[in-house]
Tab-separated table of C-alpha atoms in Angstrom:
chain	number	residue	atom	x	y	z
A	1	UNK	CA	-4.789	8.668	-4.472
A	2	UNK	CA	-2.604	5.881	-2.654
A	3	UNK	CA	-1.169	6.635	0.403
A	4	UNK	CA	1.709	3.746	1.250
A	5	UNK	CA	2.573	4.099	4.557
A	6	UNK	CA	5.614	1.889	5.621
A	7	UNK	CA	7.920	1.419	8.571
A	8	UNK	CA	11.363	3.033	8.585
A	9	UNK	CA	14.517	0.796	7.779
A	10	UNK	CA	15.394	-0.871	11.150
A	11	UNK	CA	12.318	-1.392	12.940
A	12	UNK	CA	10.842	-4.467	13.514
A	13	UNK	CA	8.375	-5.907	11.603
A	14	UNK	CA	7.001	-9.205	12.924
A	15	UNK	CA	4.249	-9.145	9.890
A	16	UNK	CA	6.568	-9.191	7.464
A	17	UNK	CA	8.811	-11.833	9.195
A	18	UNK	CA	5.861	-13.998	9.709
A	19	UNK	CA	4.816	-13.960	6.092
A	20	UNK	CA	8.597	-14.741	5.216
A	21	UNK	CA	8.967	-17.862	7.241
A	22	UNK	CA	6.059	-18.899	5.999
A	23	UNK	CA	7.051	-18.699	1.985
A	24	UNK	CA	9.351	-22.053	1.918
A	25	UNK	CA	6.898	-24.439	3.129
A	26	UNK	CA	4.604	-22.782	0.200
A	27	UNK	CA	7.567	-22.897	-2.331
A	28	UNK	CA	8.158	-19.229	-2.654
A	29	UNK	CA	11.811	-19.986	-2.080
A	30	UNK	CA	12.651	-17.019	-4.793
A	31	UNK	CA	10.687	-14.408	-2.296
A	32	UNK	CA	12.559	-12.618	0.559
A	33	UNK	CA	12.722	-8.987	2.112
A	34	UNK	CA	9.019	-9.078	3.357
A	35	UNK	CA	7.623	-5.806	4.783
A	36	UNK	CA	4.052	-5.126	5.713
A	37	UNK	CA	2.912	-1.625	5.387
A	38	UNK	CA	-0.664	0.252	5.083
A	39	UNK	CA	-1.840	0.945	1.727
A	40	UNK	CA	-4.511	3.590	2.165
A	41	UNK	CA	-6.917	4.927	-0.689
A	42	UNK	CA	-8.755	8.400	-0.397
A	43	UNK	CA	-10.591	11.160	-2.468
A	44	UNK	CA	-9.209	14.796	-2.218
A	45	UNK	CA	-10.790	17.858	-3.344
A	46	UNK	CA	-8.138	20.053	-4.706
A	47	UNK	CA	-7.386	21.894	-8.357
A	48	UNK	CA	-4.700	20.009	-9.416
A	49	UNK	CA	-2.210	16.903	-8.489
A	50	UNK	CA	0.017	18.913	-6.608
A	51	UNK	CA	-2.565	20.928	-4.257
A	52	UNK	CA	-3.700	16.941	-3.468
A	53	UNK	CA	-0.310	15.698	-2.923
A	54	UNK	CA	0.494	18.711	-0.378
A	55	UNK	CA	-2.501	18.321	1.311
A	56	UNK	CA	-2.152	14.334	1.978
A	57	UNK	CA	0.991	15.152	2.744
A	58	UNK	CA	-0.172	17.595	5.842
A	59	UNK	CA	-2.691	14.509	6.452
A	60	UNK	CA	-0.208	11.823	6.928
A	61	UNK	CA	2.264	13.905	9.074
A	62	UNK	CA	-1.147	15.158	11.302
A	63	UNK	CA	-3.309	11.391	10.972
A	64	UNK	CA	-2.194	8.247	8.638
A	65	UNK	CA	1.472	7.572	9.616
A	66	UNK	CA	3.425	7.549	13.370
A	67	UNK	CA	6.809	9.824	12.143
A	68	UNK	CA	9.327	8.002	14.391
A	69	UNK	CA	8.282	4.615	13.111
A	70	UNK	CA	7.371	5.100	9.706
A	71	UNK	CA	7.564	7.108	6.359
A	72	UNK	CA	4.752	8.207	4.112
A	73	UNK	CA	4.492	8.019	0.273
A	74	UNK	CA	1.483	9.807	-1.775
A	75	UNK	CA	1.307	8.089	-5.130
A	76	UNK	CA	-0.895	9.624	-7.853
A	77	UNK	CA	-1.433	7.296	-11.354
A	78	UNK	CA	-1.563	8.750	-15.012
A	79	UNK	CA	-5.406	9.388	-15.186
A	80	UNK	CA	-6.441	8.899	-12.073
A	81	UNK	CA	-8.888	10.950	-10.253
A	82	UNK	CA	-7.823	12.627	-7.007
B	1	UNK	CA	7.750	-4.756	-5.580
B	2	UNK	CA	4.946	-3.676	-4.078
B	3	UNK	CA	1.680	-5.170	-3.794
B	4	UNK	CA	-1.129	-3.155	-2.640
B	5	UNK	CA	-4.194	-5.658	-1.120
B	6	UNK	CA	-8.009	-3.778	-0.951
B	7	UNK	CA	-10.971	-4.443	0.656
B	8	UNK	CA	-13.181	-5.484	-2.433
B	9	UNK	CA	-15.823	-2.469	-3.013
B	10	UNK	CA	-19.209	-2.924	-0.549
B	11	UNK	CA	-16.942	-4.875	1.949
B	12	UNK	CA	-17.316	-2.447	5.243
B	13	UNK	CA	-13.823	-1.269	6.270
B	14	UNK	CA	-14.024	0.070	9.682
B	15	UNK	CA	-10.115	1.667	10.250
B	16	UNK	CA	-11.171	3.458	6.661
B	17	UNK	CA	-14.429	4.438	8.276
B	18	UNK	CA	-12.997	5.554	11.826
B	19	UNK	CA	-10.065	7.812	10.052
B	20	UNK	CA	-12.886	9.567	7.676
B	21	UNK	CA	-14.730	9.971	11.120
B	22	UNK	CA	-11.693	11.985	12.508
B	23	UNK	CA	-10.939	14.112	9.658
B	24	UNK	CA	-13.395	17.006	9.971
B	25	UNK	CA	-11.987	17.691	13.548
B	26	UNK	CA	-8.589	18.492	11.914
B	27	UNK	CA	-9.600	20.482	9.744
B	28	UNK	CA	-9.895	17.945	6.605
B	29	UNK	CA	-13.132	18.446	5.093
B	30	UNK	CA	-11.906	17.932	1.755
B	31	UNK	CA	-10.699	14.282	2.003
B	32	UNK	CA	-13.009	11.540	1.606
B	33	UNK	CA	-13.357	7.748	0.473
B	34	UNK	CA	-10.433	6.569	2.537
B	35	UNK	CA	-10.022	2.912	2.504
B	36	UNK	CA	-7.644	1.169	4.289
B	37	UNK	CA	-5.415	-1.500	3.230
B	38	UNK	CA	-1.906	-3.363	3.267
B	39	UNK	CA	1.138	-2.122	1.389
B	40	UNK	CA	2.911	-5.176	1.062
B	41	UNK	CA	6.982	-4.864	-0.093
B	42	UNK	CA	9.137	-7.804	-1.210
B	43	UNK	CA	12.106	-8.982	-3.245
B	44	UNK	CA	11.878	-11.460	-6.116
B	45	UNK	CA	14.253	-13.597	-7.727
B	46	UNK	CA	13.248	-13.632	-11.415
B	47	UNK	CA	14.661	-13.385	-14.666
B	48	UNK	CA	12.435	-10.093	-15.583
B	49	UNK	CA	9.466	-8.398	-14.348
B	50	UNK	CA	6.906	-10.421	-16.034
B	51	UNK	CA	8.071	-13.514	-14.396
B	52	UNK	CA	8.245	-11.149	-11.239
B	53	UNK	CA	4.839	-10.124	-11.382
B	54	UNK	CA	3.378	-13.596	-11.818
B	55	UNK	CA	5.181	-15.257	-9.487
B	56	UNK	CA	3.938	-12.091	-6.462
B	57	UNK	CA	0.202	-12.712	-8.268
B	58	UNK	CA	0.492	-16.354	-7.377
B	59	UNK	CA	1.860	-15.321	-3.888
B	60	UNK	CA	-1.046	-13.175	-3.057
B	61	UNK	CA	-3.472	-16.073	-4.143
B	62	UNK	CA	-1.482	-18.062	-2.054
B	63	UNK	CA	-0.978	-16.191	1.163
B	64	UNK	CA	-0.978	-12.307	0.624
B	65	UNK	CA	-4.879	-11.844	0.133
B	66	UNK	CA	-7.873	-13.094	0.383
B	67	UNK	CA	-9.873	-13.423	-2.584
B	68	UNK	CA	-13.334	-13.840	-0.659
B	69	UNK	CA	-12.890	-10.012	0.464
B	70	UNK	CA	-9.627	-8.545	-1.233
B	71	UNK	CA	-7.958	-8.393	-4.319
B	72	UNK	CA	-4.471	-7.621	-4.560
B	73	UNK	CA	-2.145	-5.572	-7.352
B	74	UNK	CA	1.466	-5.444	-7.977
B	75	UNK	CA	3.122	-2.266	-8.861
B	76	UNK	CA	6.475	-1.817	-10.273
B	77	UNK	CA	8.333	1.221	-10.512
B	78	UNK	CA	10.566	1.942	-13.293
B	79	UNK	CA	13.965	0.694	-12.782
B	80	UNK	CA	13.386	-0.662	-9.234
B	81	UNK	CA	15.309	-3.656	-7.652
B	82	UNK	CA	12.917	-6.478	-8.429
């Protein structure tokens, strides 16, 4: 399962606004709104996709993501192994 | 968009391995494999989403990853803002 974790709307992201001043200078002149996040992969033993989503869910608010700077997404693919 | 960079497999990933170190002690024994990386979101300009996708593939060669230890993938949701 992915986990993205990413920071709310409105707080500061000096990651992503370093990457973005850095895109002209490469040519990426077409690339803008650049916000860093964690993208964090993990195995979960659970009968089905929705017992694995719950319990990531638990994990992020108790572990992976800080709740008053940043929002948590579980993303399962088609076929893919929890 | 969103491009999700990895820690190629055998690479050690020591945030992955110090969160799977804390889980037991919070009562997660059933998550595993957790492997850190960056959730990276950005805007394109581009006629469609295949010219958005290779333009954020040659971005991540360029400056997003690096190819000695990561590799990178772009994900696209249906119907999202490019």
């Amino acid at each position: 399962m992915l986990v993205e974790v990413r920071l709310r709307p409105g707080i500061a992201d000096p990651a992503g606004a370093t990457v973005e001043a850095a895109l002209p200078a490469l040519g990426f002149t077409d690339v803008g709104e650049v916000r860093m996040g964690k993208a964090i992969r993990l195995a979960v033993e659970a009968p089905d996709e929705d017992a694995a989503r719950r319990r990531v869910e638990q994990l992020c608010q108790r572990l992976l993501a800080n709740p008053v700077i940043e929002e948590a997404q579980v993303w399962v693919s088609p076929g893919e192994d929890l």
